């Protein structure tokens, strides 16, 4: 039975080959021995179109590949920054220093911040010196944290950082800080409109009007225009 099937398959293959050869022969006979100028023009145009399509496909493939690589690099860069921030002793210390004078969920005014920034010991005692130092450090910590989020906002605006990833991980923390410092930012921007301009724009985009903080008070309020 198997030999019969094999012979049948061979016969079919030979028949297909004969038909294919005849078809190719007919197609070949259609080509003129001496092509006309019209045919040459058509062949040239066809070859040009094929070349253009090949280049276009290659270019599109390169663009898509480059875009995918850039997206992957942007996410990896963003993750690296987030990990460094969470593991940074310096970042943790900044939050501790800030809370010593400007606890979370309390408004930071320009006057209070500036007073802390310029604080001097009331006397020569060690206690007075340490208190003045804590106030200085708290003021510095506030602007350092704001500067950090301004840096992230610039990275997002320039397309160097992944906004979706940052929003999912830092939105609440950043918006709480800006809400606490909105009056301070307003006064700083009166003096220089470009101060925290990227952070202010990002905050306006990310904030959720009507939000409440952990104490049930209004949160994520707009930065005053001044």
Tab-separated table of N, CA and C in Angstrom, residues 56-212:
chain	number	residue	atom	x	y	z
A	56	UNK	N	11.974	52.156	2.562
A	56	UNK	CA	10.942	52.609	3.491
A	56	UNK	C	10.710	51.583	4.593
A	57	UNK	N	10.636	50.311	4.231
A	57	UNK	CA	10.442	49.248	5.217
A	57	UNK	C	11.610	49.211	6.193
A	58	UNK	N	12.823	49.331	5.645
A	58	UNK	CA	13.997	49.341	6.514
A	58	UNK	C	14.002	50.526	7.460
A	59	UNK	N	13.602	51.707	6.942
A	59	UNK	CA	13.570	52.916	7.764
A	59	UNK	C	12.518	52.813	8.863
A	60	UNK	N	11.324	52.322	8.501
A	60	UNK	CA	10.259	52.159	9.487
A	60	UNK	C	10.679	51.167	10.579
A	61	UNK	N	11.306	50.083	10.172
A	61	UNK	CA	11.787	49.090	11.133
A	61	UNK	C	12.802	49.702	12.086
A	62	UNK	N	13.711	50.527	11.532
A	62	UNK	CA	14.723	51.187	12.356
A	62	UNK	C	14.088	52.157	13.344
A	63	UNK	N	13.111	52.932	12.872
A	63	UNK	CA	12.443	53.914	13.744
A	63	UNK	C	11.707	53.218	14.874
A	64	UNK	N	10.950	52.167	14.530
A	64	UNK	CA	10.200	51.440	15.559
A	64	UNK	C	11.135	50.782	16.563
A	65	UNK	N	12.232	50.234	16.066
A	65	UNK	CA	13.202	49.600	16.954
A	65	UNK	C	13.850	50.627	17.879
A	66	UNK	N	14.210	51.798	17.311
A	66	UNK	CA	14.824	52.853	18.113
A	66	UNK	C	13.859	53.372	19.166
A	67	UNK	N	12.591	53.514	18.773
A	67	UNK	CA	11.587	54.000	19.718
A	67	UNK	C	11.399	53.013	20.858
A	68	UNK	N	11.357	51.731	20.525
A	68	UNK	CA	11.187	50.709	21.564
A	68	UNK	C	12.381	50.706	22.515
A	69	UNK	N	13.590	50.865	21.953
A	69	UNK	CA	14.789	50.906	22.791
A	69	UNK	C	14.777	52.132	23.699
A	70	UNK	N	14.328	53.264	23.157
A	70	UNK	CA	14.281	54.495	23.953
A	70	UNK	C	13.273	54.364	25.094
A	71	UNK	N	12.129	53.759	24.818
A	71	UNK	CA	11.122	53.559	25.868
A	71	UNK	C	11.689	52.662	26.968
A	72	UNK	N	12.367	51.597	26.569
A	72	UNK	CA	12.948	50.675	27.549
A	72	UNK	C	14.027	51.372	28.377
A	73	UNK	N	14.876	52.169	27.718
A	73	UNK	CA	15.924	52.889	28.434
A	73	UNK	C	15.332	53.920	29.387
A	74	UNK	N	14.265	54.608	28.944
A	74	UNK	CA	13.625	55.610	29.791
A	74	UNK	C	13.040	54.963	31.051
A	75	UNK	N	12.398	53.830	30.894
A	75	UNK	CA	11.837	53.139	32.053
A	75	UNK	C	12.939	52.666	32.993
A	76	UNK	N	14.025	52.132	32.426
A	76	UNK	CA	15.113	51.652	33.257
A	76	UNK	C	15.769	52.796	34.014
A	77	UNK	N	15.941	53.930	33.343
A	77	UNK	CA	16.516	55.116	33.984
A	77	UNK	C	15.610	55.596	35.112
A	78	UNK	N	14.321	55.598	34.875
A	78	UNK	CA	13.357	56.032	35.889
A	78	UNK	C	13.382	55.106	37.102
A	79	UNK	N	13.417	53.804	36.851
A	79	UNK	CA	13.467	52.837	37.944
A	79	UNK	C	14.735	53.010	38.768
A	80	UNK	N	15.849	53.268	38.100
A	80	UNK	CA	17.115	53.469	38.807
A	80	UNK	C	17.038	54.676	39.734
A	81	UNK	N	16.444	55.762	39.246
A	81	UNK	CA	16.304	56.968	40.067
A	81	UNK	C	15.401	56.698	41.269
A	82	UNK	N	14.312	55.984	41.050
A	82	UNK	CA	13.391	55.678	42.142
A	82	UNK	C	14.068	54.815	43.211
A	83	UNK	N	14.829	53.824	42.780
A	83	UNK	CA	15.510	52.960	43.730
A	83	UNK	C	16.565	53.735	44.510
A	84	UNK	N	17.315	54.566	43.818
A	84	UNK	CA	18.340	55.365	44.496
A	84	UNK	C	17.713	56.305	45.514
A	85	UNK	N	16.556	56.857	45.154
A	85	UNK	CA	15.871	57.777	46.068
A	85	UNK	C	15.388	57.047	47.317
A	86	UNK	N	14.744	55.896	47.119
A	86	UNK	CA	14.195	55.162	48.255
A	86	UNK	C	15.294	54.640	49.181
A	87	UNK	N	16.455	54.333	48.625
A	87	UNK	CA	17.539	53.769	49.427
A	87	UNK	C	18.523	54.826	49.914
A	88	UNK	N	18.306	56.064	49.524
A	88	UNK	CA	19.255	57.135	49.852
A	88	UNK	C	19.099	57.587	51.307
A	89	UNK	N	20.196	57.495	52.064
A	89	UNK	CA	20.185	58.006	53.440
A	89	UNK	C	20.029	59.526	53.438
A	90	UNK	N	20.596	60.161	52.429
A	90	UNK	CA	20.492	61.620	52.325
A	90	UNK	C	19.032	62.042	52.155
A	91	UNK	N	18.288	61.325	51.305
A	91	UNK	CA	16.881	61.663	51.071
A	91	UNK	C	16.063	61.445	52.343
A	92	UNK	N	16.343	60.370	53.063
A	92	UNK	CA	15.643	60.108	54.315
A	92	UNK	C	15.934	61.206	55.336
A	93	UNK	N	17.197	61.632	55.412
A	93	UNK	CA	17.580	62.673	56.353
A	93	UNK	C	16.904	64.001	56.018
A	94	UNK	N	16.757	64.296	54.724
A	94	UNK	CA	16.083	65.534	54.327
A	94	UNK	C	14.658	65.585	54.857
A	95	UNK	N	13.965	64.465	54.793
A	95	UNK	CA	12.591	64.428	55.301
A	95	UNK	C	12.556	64.603	56.813
A	96	UNK	N	13.532	64.018	57.511
A	96	UNK	CA	13.605	64.179	58.958
A	96	UNK	C	13.879	65.640	59.307
A	97	UNK	N	14.817	66.260	58.606
A	97	UNK	CA	15.159	67.657	58.869
A	97	UNK	C	13.991	68.581	58.562
A	98	UNK	N	13.283	68.294	57.505
A	98	UNK	CA	12.129	69.122	57.149
A	98	UNK	C	11.067	69.072	58.238
A	99	UNK	N	10.759	67.863	58.718
A	99	UNK	CA	9.688	67.700	59.706
A	99	UNK	C	10.014	68.352	61.047
A	100	UNK	N	11.294	68.580	61.314
A	100	UNK	CA	11.676	69.196	62.584
A	100	UNK	C	11.080	70.588	62.737
A	101	UNK	N	10.853	71.266	61.626
A	101	UNK	CA	10.294	72.620	61.667
A	101	UNK	C	9.021	72.733	60.835
A	102	UNK	N	8.960	71.984	59.752
A	102	UNK	CA	7.818	72.081	58.839
A	102	UNK	C	7.196	70.697	58.645
A	103	UNK	N	6.392	70.241	59.603
A	103	UNK	CA	5.785	68.906	59.501
A	103	UNK	C	4.817	68.813	58.319
A	104	UNK	N	4.591	67.600	57.887
A	104	UNK	CA	3.679	67.369	56.767
A	104	UNK	C	2.257	67.775	57.135
A	105	UNK	N	1.506	68.162	56.115
A	105	UNK	CA	0.097	68.576	56.235
A	105	UNK	C	-0.053	69.884	57.013
A	106	UNK	N	1.017	70.689	56.991
A	106	UNK	CA	0.985	72.040	57.560
A	106	UNK	C	1.540	73.009	56.518
A	107	UNK	N	0.855	74.125	56.338
A	107	UNK	CA	1.277	75.087	55.321
A	107	UNK	C	2.624	75.717	55.682
A	108	UNK	N	3.458	75.856	54.661
A	108	UNK	CA	4.753	76.509	54.808
A	108	UNK	C	4.664	77.878	54.135
A	109	UNK	N	4.730	78.928	54.928
A	109	UNK	CA	4.685	80.279	54.360
A	109	UNK	C	6.095	80.751	54.056
A	110	UNK	N	6.190	81.730	53.186
A	110	UNK	CA	7.495	82.292	52.853
A	110	UNK	C	8.133	82.918	54.088
A	111	UNK	N	7.326	83.582	54.898
A	111	UNK	CA	7.856	84.257	56.075
A	111	UNK	C	8.451	83.251	57.064
A	112	UNK	N	7.741	82.150	57.319
A	112	UNK	CA	8.251	81.131	58.244
A	112	UNK	C	9.514	80.476	57.697
A	113	UNK	N	9.485	80.169	56.387
A	113	UNK	CA	10.652	79.531	55.774
A	113	UNK	C	11.861	80.466	55.803
A	114	UNK	N	11.653	81.720	55.468
A	114	UNK	CA	12.756	82.673	55.424
A	114	UNK	C	13.317	82.931	56.827
A	115	UNK	N	12.436	82.967	57.810
A	115	UNK	CA	12.879	83.145	59.195
A	115	UNK	C	13.750	81.973	59.639
A	116	UNK	N	13.323	80.758	59.272
A	116	UNK	CA	14.112	79.577	59.615
A	116	UNK	C	15.437	79.568	58.860
A	117	UNK	N	15.410	79.998	57.619
A	117	UNK	CA	16.626	80.023	56.805
A	117	UNK	C	17.674	80.972	57.390
A	118	UNK	N	17.212	82.070	57.961
A	118	UNK	CA	18.111	83.097	58.483
A	118	UNK	C	18.301	83.021	59.988
A	119	UNK	N	17.780	81.984	60.611
A	119	UNK	CA	17.826	81.886	62.069
A	119	UNK	C	19.255	81.898	62.596
A	120	UNK	N	19.459	82.651	63.682
A	120	UNK	CA	20.749	82.736	64.364
A	120	UNK	C	20.540	82.372	65.837
A	121	UNK	N	21.544	81.826	66.489
A	121	UNK	CA	21.404	81.493	67.921
A	121	UNK	C	21.054	82.726	68.738
A	122	UNK	N	20.126	82.572	69.664
A	122	UNK	CA	19.728	83.679	70.515
A	122	UNK	C	20.803	84.003	71.543
A	123	UNK	N	21.611	83.028	71.848
A	123	UNK	CA	22.731	83.237	72.766
A	123	UNK	C	23.830	82.235	72.417
A	124	UNK	N	24.823	82.200	73.219
A	124	UNK	CA	25.978	81.342	72.922
A	124	UNK	C	25.841	79.932	73.468
A	125	UNK	N	24.698	79.612	74.034
A	125	UNK	CA	24.523	78.273	74.599
A	125	UNK	C	24.448	77.220	73.508
A	126	UNK	N	24.829	76.015	73.846
A	126	UNK	CA	24.794	74.908	72.885
A	126	UNK	C	23.373	74.634	72.423
A	127	UNK	N	22.416	74.740	73.333
A	127	UNK	CA	21.020	74.494	72.998
A	127	UNK	C	20.532	75.492	71.950
A	128	UNK	N	20.867	76.759	72.135
A	128	UNK	CA	20.452	77.798	71.178
A	128	UNK	C	21.089	77.568	69.814
A	129	UNK	N	22.342	77.169	69.809
A	129	UNK	CA	23.027	76.913	68.542
A	129	UNK	C	22.391	75.731	67.812
A	130	UNK	N	22.058	74.682	68.538
A	130	UNK	CA	21.439	73.513	67.912
A	130	UNK	C	20.049	73.836	67.376
A	131	UNK	N	19.314	74.646	68.106
A	131	UNK	CA	17.978	75.034	67.655
A	131	UNK	C	18.061	75.842	66.363
A	132	UNK	N	18.990	76.794	66.303
A	132	UNK	CA	19.166	77.591	65.089
A	132	UNK	C	19.596	76.706	63.926
A	133	UNK	N	20.456	75.749	64.229
A	133	UNK	CA	20.911	74.835	63.182
A	133	UNK	C	19.759	73.986	62.655
A	134	UNK	N	18.900	73.509	63.539
A	134	UNK	CA	17.742	72.718	63.101
A	134	UNK	C	16.819	73.532	62.210
A	135	UNK	N	16.649	74.787	62.545
A	135	UNK	CA	15.795	75.654	61.734
A	135	UNK	C	16.418	75.895	60.369
A	136	UNK	N	17.731	76.122	60.347
A	136	UNK	CA	18.433	76.301	59.066
A	136	UNK	C	18.320	75.050	58.202
A	137	UNK	N	18.524	73.897	58.828
A	137	UNK	CA	18.477	72.632	58.099
A	137	UNK	C	17.073	72.351	57.571
A	138	UNK	N	16.054	72.710	58.363
A	138	UNK	CA	14.676	72.491	57.915
A	138	UNK	C	14.355	73.330	56.685
A	139	UNK	N	14.802	74.589	56.696
A	139	UNK	CA	14.567	75.461	55.545
A	139	UNK	C	15.292	74.942	54.308
A	140	UNK	N	16.541	74.505	54.500
A	140	UNK	CA	17.308	73.953	53.382
A	140	UNK	C	16.670	72.662	52.870
A	141	UNK	N	16.160	71.829	53.785
A	141	UNK	CA	15.552	70.560	53.380
A	141	UNK	C	14.313	70.788	52.526
A	142	UNK	N	13.520	71.786	52.863
A	142	UNK	CA	12.307	72.081	52.090
A	142	UNK	C	12.657	72.406	50.643
A	143	UNK	N	13.606	73.327	50.435
A	143	UNK	CA	13.936	73.719	49.066
A	143	UNK	C	14.683	72.603	48.335
A	144	UNK	N	15.452	71.806	49.062
A	144	UNK	CA	16.149	70.680	48.419
A	144	UNK	C	15.147	69.661	47.907
A	145	UNK	N	14.121	69.376	48.685
A	145	UNK	CA	13.074	68.446	48.240
A	145	UNK	C	12.303	69.018	47.052
A	146	UNK	N	11.980	70.297	47.113
A	146	UNK	CA	11.305	70.934	45.979
A	146	UNK	C	12.184	70.908	44.742
A	147	UNK	N	13.473	71.150	44.915
A	147	UNK	CA	14.399	71.107	43.779
A	147	UNK	C	14.473	69.713	43.173
A	148	UNK	N	14.407	68.697	44.025
A	148	UNK	CA	14.439	67.319	43.537
A	148	UNK	C	13.237	67.028	42.646
A	149	UNK	N	12.059	67.442	43.088
A	149	UNK	CA	10.860	67.188	42.278
A	149	UNK	C	10.820	68.087	41.043
A	150	UNK	N	11.439	69.246	41.117
A	150	UNK	CA	11.587	70.074	39.915
A	150	UNK	C	12.470	69.351	38.894
A	151	UNK	N	13.526	68.721	39.373
A	151	UNK	CA	14.404	67.925	38.505
A	151	UNK	C	13.625	66.804	37.821
A	152	UNK	N	12.800	66.097	38.577
A	152	UNK	CA	11.978	65.035	37.984
A	152	UNK	C	10.998	65.609	36.960
A	153	UNK	N	10.425	66.760	37.274
A	153	UNK	CA	9.470	67.389	36.356
A	153	UNK	C	10.150	67.774	35.051
A	154	UNK	N	11.382	68.264	35.136
A	154	UNK	CA	12.138	68.603	33.921
A	154	UNK	C	12.413	67.334	33.114
A	155	UNK	N	12.796	66.266	33.798
A	155	UNK	CA	13.046	64.998	33.112
A	155	UNK	C	11.826	64.484	32.381
A	156	UNK	N	10.663	64.651	32.983
A	156	UNK	CA	9.413	64.243	32.327
A	156	UNK	C	9.142	65.127	31.112
A	157	UNK	N	9.313	66.442	31.297
A	157	UNK	CA	9.041	67.382	30.202
A	157	UNK	C	9.962	67.139	29.009
A	158	UNK	N	11.198	66.730	29.287
A	158	UNK	CA	12.162	66.486	28.217
A	158	UNK	C	12.059	65.074	27.636
A	159	UNK	N	11.205	64.251	28.210
A	159	UNK	CA	11.041	62.889	27.706
A	159	UNK	C	12.119	61.928	28.167
A	160	UNK	N	12.902	62.309	29.186
A	160	UNK	CA	13.972	61.454	29.680
A	160	UNK	C	13.511	60.515	30.787
A	161	UNK	N	12.363	60.807	31.388
A	161	UNK	CA	11.832	59.973	32.469
A	161	UNK	C	10.419	59.533	32.134
A	162	UNK	N	10.046	58.380	32.621
A	162	UNK	CA	8.732	57.802	32.341
A	162	UNK	C	7.687	58.417	33.276
A	163	UNK	N	6.802	59.239	32.726
A	163	UNK	CA	5.816	59.937	33.551
A	163	UNK	C	4.843	58.969	34.203
A	164	UNK	N	4.377	57.976	33.471
A	164	UNK	CA	3.401	57.033	34.015
A	164	UNK	C	3.959	56.324	35.243
A	165	UNK	N	5.205	55.887	35.144
A	165	UNK	CA	5.835	55.172	36.258
A	165	UNK	C	6.017	56.088	37.463
A	166	UNK	N	6.468	57.318	37.223
A	166	UNK	CA	6.659	58.264	38.318
A	166	UNK	C	5.326	58.656	38.955
A	167	UNK	N	4.321	58.821	38.125
A	167	UNK	CA	3.013	59.206	38.661
A	167	UNK	C	2.446	58.126	39.565
A	168	UNK	N	2.644	56.870	39.194
A	168	UNK	CA	2.119	55.767	39.996
A	168	UNK	C	2.859	55.616	41.322
A	169	UNK	N	4.104	56.051	41.379
A	169	UNK	CA	4.904	55.843	42.585
A	169	UNK	C	5.061	57.093	43.451
A	170	UNK	N	5.088	58.281	42.835
A	170	UNK	CA	5.407	59.497	43.583
A	170	UNK	C	4.303	60.548	43.597
A	171	UNK	N	3.209	60.313	42.910
A	171	UNK	CA	2.191	61.356	42.788
A	171	UNK	C	1.737	61.889	44.139
A	172	UNK	N	1.349	60.994	45.041
A	172	UNK	CA	0.846	61.428	46.333
A	172	UNK	C	1.882	62.167	47.158
A	173	UNK	N	3.107	61.641	47.186
A	173	UNK	CA	4.180	62.261	47.972
A	173	UNK	C	4.499	63.652	47.438
A	174	UNK	N	4.624	63.752	46.119
A	174	UNK	CA	4.955	65.044	45.524
A	174	UNK	C	3.824	66.050	45.713
A	175	UNK	N	2.605	65.609	45.488
A	175	UNK	CA	1.475	66.536	45.598
A	175	UNK	C	1.273	67.005	47.031
A	176	UNK	N	1.534	66.138	48.010
A	176	UNK	CA	1.434	66.555	49.416
A	176	UNK	C	2.464	67.629	49.743
A	177	UNK	N	3.679	67.428	49.253
A	177	UNK	CA	4.739	68.414	49.500
A	177	UNK	C	4.398	69.755	48.868
A	178	UNK	N	3.974	69.722	47.609
A	178	UNK	CA	3.662	70.974	46.917
A	178	UNK	C	2.462	71.654	47.556
A	179	UNK	N	1.477	70.872	47.983
A	179	UNK	CA	0.329	71.464	48.661
A	179	UNK	C	0.770	72.181	49.938
A	180	UNK	N	1.652	71.551	50.719
A	180	UNK	CA	2.159	72.193	51.934
A	180	UNK	C	2.928	73.474	51.610
A	181	UNK	N	3.647	73.459	50.491
A	181	UNK	CA	4.548	74.574	50.146
A	181	UNK	C	3.963	75.509	49.089
A	182	UNK	N	2.684	75.416	48.807
A	182	UNK	CA	2.121	76.182	47.703
A	182	UNK	C	2.265	77.693	47.917
A	183	UNK	N	2.138	78.169	49.159
A	183	UNK	CA	2.290	79.604	49.428
A	183	UNK	C	3.757	80.028	49.301
A	184	UNK	N	4.649	79.167	49.750
A	184	UNK	CA	6.085	79.434	49.600
A	184	UNK	C	6.453	79.508	48.121
A	185	UNK	N	5.970	78.556	47.332
A	185	UNK	CA	6.247	78.546	45.895
A	185	UNK	C	5.682	79.793	45.238
A	186	UNK	N	4.485	80.183	45.634
A	186	UNK	CA	3.850	81.383	45.072
A	186	UNK	C	4.724	82.610	45.297
A	187	UNK	N	5.221	82.800	46.520
A	187	UNK	CA	6.049	83.962	46.822
A	187	UNK	C	7.373	83.917	46.071
A	188	UNK	N	7.939	82.731	45.937
A	188	UNK	CA	9.195	82.590	45.188
A	188	UNK	C	8.985	82.908	43.711
A	189	UNK	N	7.851	82.502	43.179
A	189	UNK	CA	7.572	82.748	41.762
A	189	UNK	C	7.241	84.222	41.499
A	190	UNK	N	6.798	84.937	42.523
A	190	UNK	CA	6.612	86.375	42.366
A	190	UNK	C	7.959	87.053	42.112
A	191	UNK	N	8.974	86.551	42.768
A	191	UNK	CA	10.305	87.118	42.630
A	191	UNK	C	10.987	86.658	41.343
A	192	UNK	N	10.697	85.428	40.942
A	192	UNK	CA	11.241	84.890	39.695
A	192	UNK	C	10.215	83.918	39.117
A	193	UNK	N	9.475	84.316	38.079
A	193	UNK	CA	8.396	83.480	37.529
A	193	UNK	C	8.849	82.100	37.050
A	194	UNK	N	10.143	81.941	36.811
A	194	UNK	CA	10.630	80.654	36.311
A	194	UNK	C	10.952	79.670	37.440
A	195	UNK	N	10.873	80.129	38.674
A	195	UNK	CA	11.146	79.252	39.807
A	195	UNK	C	10.111	78.129	39.869
A	196	UNK	N	10.578	76.911	39.869
A	196	UNK	CA	9.714	75.722	39.951
A	196	UNK	C	8.623	75.715	38.879
A	197	UNK	N	8.926	76.246	37.706
A	197	UNK	CA	7.889	76.319	36.671
A	197	UNK	C	7.492	74.926	36.176
A	198	UNK	N	8.447	74.018	36.080
A	198	UNK	CA	8.119	72.665	35.633
A	198	UNK	C	7.364	71.893	36.709
A	199	UNK	N	7.776	72.079	37.957
A	199	UNK	CA	7.084	71.419	39.066
A	199	UNK	C	5.659	71.939	39.201
A	200	UNK	N	5.479	73.249	39.066
A	200	UNK	CA	4.140	73.833	39.175
A	200	UNK	C	3.224	73.297	38.074
A	201	UNK	N	3.761	73.185	36.856
A	201	UNK	CA	2.959	72.671	35.746
A	201	UNK	C	2.605	71.199	35.957
A	202	UNK	N	3.572	70.414	36.436
A	202	UNK	CA	3.322	68.995	36.669
A	202	UNK	C	2.317	68.807	37.802
A	203	UNK	N	2.446	69.596	38.847
A	203	UNK	CA	1.518	69.519	39.984
A	203	UNK	C	0.093	69.837	39.531
A	204	UNK	N	-0.055	70.843	38.703
A	204	UNK	CA	-1.380	71.207	38.205
A	204	UNK	C	-1.985	70.081	37.387
A	205	UNK	N	-1.132	69.337	36.698
A	205	UNK	CA	-1.600	68.221	35.877
A	205	UNK	C	-1.922	66.985	36.734
A	206	UNK	N	-1.145	66.774	37.784
A	206	UNK	CA	-1.295	65.568	38.596
A	206	UNK	C	-2.294	65.717	39.747
A	207	UNK	N	-2.469	66.902	40.267
A	207	UNK	CA	-3.259	67.057	41.490
A	207	UNK	C	-4.728	66.689	41.255
A	208	UNK	N	-5.376	66.307	42.335
A	208	UNK	CA	-6.780	65.912	42.290
A	208	UNK	C	-7.584	66.866	43.173
A	209	UNK	N	-8.181	67.884	42.575
A	209	UNK	CA	-8.949	68.859	43.369
A	209	UNK	C	-10.008	68.175	44.219
A	210	UNK	N	-10.141	68.671	45.437
A	210	UNK	CA	-11.122	68.091	46.343
A	210	UNK	C	-10.595	66.947	47.172
A	211	UNK	N	-9.298	66.624	47.010
A	211	UNK	CA	-8.719	65.532	47.793
A	211	UNK	C	-8.623	65.919	49.264
A	212	UNK	N	-8.574	64.913	50.129
A	212	UNK	CA	-8.423	65.113	51.562
A	212	UNK	C	-7.129	64.450	52.028
